PDB file of C-alpha atoms in Angstrom:
ATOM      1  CA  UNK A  55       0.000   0.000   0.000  1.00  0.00           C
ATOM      2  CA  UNK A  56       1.308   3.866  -0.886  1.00  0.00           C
ATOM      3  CA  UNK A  57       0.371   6.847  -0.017  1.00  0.00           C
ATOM      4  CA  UNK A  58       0.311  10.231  -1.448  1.00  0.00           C
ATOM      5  CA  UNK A  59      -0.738  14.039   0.240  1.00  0.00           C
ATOM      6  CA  UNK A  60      -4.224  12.999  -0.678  1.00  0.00           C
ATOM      7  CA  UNK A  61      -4.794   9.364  -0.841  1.00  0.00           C
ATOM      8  CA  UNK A  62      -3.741   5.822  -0.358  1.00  0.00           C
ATOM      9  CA  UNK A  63      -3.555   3.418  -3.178  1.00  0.00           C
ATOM     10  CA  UNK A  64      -2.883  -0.265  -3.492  1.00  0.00           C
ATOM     11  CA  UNK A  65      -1.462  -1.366  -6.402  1.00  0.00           C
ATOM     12  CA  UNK A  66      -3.846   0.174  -9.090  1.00  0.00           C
ATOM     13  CA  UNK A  67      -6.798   0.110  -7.015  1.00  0.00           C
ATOM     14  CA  UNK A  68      -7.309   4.125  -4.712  1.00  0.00           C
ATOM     15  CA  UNK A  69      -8.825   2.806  -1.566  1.00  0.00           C
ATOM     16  CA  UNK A  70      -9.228   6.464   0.036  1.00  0.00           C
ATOM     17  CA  UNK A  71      -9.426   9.919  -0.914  1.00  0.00           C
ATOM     18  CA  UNK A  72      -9.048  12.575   1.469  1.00  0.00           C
ATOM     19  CA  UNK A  73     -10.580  15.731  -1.158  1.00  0.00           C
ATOM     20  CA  UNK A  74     -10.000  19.118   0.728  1.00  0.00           C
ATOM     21  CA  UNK A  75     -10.863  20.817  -2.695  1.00  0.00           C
ATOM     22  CA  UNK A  76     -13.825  20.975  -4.593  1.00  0.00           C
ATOM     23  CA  UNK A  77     -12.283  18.950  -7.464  1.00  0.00           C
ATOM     24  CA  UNK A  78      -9.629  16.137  -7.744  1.00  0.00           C
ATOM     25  CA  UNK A  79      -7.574  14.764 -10.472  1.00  0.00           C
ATOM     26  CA  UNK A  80      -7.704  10.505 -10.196  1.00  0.00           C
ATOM     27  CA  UNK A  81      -4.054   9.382 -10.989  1.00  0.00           C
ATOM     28  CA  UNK A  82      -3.496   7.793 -14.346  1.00  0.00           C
ATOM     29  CA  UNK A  83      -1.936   4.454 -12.580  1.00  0.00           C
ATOM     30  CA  UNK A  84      -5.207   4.185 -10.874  1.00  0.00           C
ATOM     31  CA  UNK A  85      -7.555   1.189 -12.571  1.00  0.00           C
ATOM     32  CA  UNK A  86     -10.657   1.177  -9.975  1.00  0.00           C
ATOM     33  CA  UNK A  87     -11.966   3.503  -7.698  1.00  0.00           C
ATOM     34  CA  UNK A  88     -12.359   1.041  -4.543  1.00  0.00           C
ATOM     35  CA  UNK A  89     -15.418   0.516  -2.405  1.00  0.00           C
ATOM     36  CA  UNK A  90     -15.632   3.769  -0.222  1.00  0.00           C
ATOM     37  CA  UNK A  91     -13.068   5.976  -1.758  1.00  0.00           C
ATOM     38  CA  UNK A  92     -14.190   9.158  -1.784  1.00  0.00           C
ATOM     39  CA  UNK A  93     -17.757   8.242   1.331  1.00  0.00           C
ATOM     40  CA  UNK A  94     -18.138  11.814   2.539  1.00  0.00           C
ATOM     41  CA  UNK A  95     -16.243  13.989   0.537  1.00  0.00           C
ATOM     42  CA  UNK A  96     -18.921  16.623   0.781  1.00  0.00           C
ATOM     43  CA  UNK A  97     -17.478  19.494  -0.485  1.00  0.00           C
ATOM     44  CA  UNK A  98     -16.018  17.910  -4.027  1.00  0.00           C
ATOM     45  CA  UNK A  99     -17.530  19.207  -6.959  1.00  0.00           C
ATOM     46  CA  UNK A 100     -15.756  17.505  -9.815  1.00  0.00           C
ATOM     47  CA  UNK A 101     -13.688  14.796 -10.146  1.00  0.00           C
ATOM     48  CA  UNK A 102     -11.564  13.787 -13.507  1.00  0.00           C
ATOM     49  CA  UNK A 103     -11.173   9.729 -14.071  1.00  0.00           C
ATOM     50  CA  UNK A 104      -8.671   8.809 -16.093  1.00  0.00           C
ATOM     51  CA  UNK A 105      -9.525   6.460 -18.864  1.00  0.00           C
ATOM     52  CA  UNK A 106      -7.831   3.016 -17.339  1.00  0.00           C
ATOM     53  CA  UNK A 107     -10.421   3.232 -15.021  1.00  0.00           C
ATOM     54  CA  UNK A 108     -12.310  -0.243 -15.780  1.00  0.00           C
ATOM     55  CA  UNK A 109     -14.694  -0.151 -12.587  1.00  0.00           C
ATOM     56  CA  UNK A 110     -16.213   2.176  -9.656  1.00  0.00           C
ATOM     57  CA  UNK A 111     -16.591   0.385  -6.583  1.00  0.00           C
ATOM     58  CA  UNK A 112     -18.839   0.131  -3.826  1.00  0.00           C
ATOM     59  CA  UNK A 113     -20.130   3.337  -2.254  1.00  0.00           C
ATOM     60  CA  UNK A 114     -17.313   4.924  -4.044  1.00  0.00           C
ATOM     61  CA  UNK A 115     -18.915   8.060  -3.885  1.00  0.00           C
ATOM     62  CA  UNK A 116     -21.357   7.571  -1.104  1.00  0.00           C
ATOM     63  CA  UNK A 117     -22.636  11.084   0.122  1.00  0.00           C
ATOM     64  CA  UNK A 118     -21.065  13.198  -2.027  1.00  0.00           C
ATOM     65  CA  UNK A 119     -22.871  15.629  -1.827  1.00  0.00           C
ATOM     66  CA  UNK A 120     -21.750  18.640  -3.809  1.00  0.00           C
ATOM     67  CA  UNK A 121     -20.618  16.382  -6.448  1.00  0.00           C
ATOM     68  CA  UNK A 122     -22.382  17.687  -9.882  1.00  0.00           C
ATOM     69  CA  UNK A 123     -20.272  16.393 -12.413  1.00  0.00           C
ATOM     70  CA  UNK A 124     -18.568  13.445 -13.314  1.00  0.00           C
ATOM     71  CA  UNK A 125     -17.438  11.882 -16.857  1.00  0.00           C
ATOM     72  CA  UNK A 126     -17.185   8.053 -16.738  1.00  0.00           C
ATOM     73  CA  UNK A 127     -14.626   6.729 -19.031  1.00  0.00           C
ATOM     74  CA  UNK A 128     -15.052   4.348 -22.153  1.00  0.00           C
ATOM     75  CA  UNK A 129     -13.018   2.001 -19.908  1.00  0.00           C
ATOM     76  CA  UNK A 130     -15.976   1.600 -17.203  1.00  0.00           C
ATOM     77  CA  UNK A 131     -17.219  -1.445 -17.281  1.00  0.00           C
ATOM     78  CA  UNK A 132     -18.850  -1.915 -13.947  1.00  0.00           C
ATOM     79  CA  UNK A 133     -20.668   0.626 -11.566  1.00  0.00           C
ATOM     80  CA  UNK A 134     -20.997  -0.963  -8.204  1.00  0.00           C
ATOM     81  CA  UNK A 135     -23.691  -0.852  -5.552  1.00  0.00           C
ATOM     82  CA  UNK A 136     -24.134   2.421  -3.963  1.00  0.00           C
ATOM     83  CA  UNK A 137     -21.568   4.112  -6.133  1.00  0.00           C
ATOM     84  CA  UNK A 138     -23.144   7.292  -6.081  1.00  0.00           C
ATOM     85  CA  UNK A 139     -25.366   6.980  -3.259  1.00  0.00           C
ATOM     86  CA  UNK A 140     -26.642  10.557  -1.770  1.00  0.00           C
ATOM     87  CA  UNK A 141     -24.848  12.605  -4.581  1.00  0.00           C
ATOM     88  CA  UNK A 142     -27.654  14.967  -4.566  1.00  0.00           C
ATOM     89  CA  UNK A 143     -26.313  17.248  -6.396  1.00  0.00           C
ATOM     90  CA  UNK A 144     -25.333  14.986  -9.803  1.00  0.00           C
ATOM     91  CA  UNK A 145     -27.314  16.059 -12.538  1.00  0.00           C
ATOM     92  CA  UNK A 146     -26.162  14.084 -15.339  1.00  0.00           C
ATOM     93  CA  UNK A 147     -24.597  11.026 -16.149  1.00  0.00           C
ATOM     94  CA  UNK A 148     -23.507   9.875 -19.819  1.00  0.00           C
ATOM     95  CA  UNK A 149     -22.632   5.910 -19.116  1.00  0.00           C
ATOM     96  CA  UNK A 150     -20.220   4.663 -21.704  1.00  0.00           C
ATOM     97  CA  UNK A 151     -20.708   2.332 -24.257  1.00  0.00           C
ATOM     98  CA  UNK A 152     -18.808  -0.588 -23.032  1.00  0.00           C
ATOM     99  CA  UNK A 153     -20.544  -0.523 -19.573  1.00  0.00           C
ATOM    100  CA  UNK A 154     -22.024  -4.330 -19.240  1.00  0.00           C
ATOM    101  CA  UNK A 155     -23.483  -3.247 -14.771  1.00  0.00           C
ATOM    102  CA  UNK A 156     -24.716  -0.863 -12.662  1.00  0.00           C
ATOM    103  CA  UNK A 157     -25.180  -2.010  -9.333  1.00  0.00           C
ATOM    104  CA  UNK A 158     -28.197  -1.970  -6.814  1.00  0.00           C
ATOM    105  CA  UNK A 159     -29.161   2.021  -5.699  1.00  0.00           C
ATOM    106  CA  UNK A 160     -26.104   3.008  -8.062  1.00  0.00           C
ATOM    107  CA  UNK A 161     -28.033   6.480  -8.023  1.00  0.00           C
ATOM    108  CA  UNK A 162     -30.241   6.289  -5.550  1.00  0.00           C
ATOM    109  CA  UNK A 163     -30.690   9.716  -4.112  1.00  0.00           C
ATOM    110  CA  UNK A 164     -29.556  11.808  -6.577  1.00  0.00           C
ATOM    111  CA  UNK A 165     -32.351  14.328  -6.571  1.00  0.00           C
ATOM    112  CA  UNK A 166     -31.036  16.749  -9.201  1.00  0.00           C
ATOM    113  CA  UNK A 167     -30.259  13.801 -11.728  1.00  0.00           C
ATOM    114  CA  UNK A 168     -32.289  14.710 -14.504  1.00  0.00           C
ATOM    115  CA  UNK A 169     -30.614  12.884 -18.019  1.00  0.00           C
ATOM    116  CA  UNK A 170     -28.449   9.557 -17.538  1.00  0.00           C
ATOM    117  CA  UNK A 171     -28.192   7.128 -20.941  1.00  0.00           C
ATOM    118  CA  UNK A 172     -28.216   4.090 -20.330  1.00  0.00           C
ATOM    119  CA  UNK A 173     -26.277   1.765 -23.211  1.00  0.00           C
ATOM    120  CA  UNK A 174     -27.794  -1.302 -24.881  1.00  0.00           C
ATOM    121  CA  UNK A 175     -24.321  -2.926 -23.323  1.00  0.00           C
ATOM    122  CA  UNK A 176     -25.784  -3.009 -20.053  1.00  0.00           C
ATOM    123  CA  UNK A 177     -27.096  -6.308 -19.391  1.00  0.00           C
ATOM    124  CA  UNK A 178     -27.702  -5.687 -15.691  1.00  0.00           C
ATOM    125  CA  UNK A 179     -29.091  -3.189 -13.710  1.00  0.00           C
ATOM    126  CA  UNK A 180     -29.480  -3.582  -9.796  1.00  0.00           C
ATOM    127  CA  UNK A 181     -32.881  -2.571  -7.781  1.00  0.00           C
ATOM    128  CA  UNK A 182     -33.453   1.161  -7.317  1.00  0.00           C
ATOM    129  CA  UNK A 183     -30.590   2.080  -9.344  1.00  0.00           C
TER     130      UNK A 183
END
């Protein structure tokens, strides 16, 4: 396990992000965002994945609050449970093309979510997602 000013990372996977800015820059070496990364980073706004990223983890994003924008590379294949739980302020989501699941209450609680395009890829989509 490493560690940087801002987060701990395990091979390519970030297991925790401590965000004391409204926006934050994933790593390139980074392939998943791991379950919980980011739970409670209510004051980030924007975050930038970069296009290894292959899968978004467990409550990844849980309560997120003030996060409104988000662009999911062509390299997601996966979205799991909870991943965006609470992010009340996300209002829209463009799912790429490759993306085969999205998890149970992927979005549940996002009141301001008003678009999200769903692929003919997906071939699974949890309850209350």
């Amino acid at each position: 396990m490493s560690t940087s000013p801002n987060y701990v990372f395990d091979g390519n996977v970030l297991i925790k992000c401590e965000v004391i800015a409204n926006s934050f820059v994933v790593p390139d070496l980074i392939t998943k965002i791991g379950d919980s990364a980011f739970w409670g980073c209510s004051t980030l706004k924007t975050v930038v994945l970069p296009k290894g990223i292959t899968e978004i983890g467990e409550n990844a994003f849980y309560g997120c609050e003030a996060l409104s924008e988000i662009n999911i590379p062509d390299t997601v294949t996966k979205i799991d449970d909870r991943a965006f739980f609470r992010c009340s302020a996300l209002k829209t989501v463009v799912l790429p093309k490759g993306i085969t699941e999205i998890g149970e209450n992927a979005f549940y609680g996002c009141e301001a979510l008003s678009k999200i395009n769903i692929p003919d890829t997906v071939t699974k989509i949890g309850d209350g997602a």
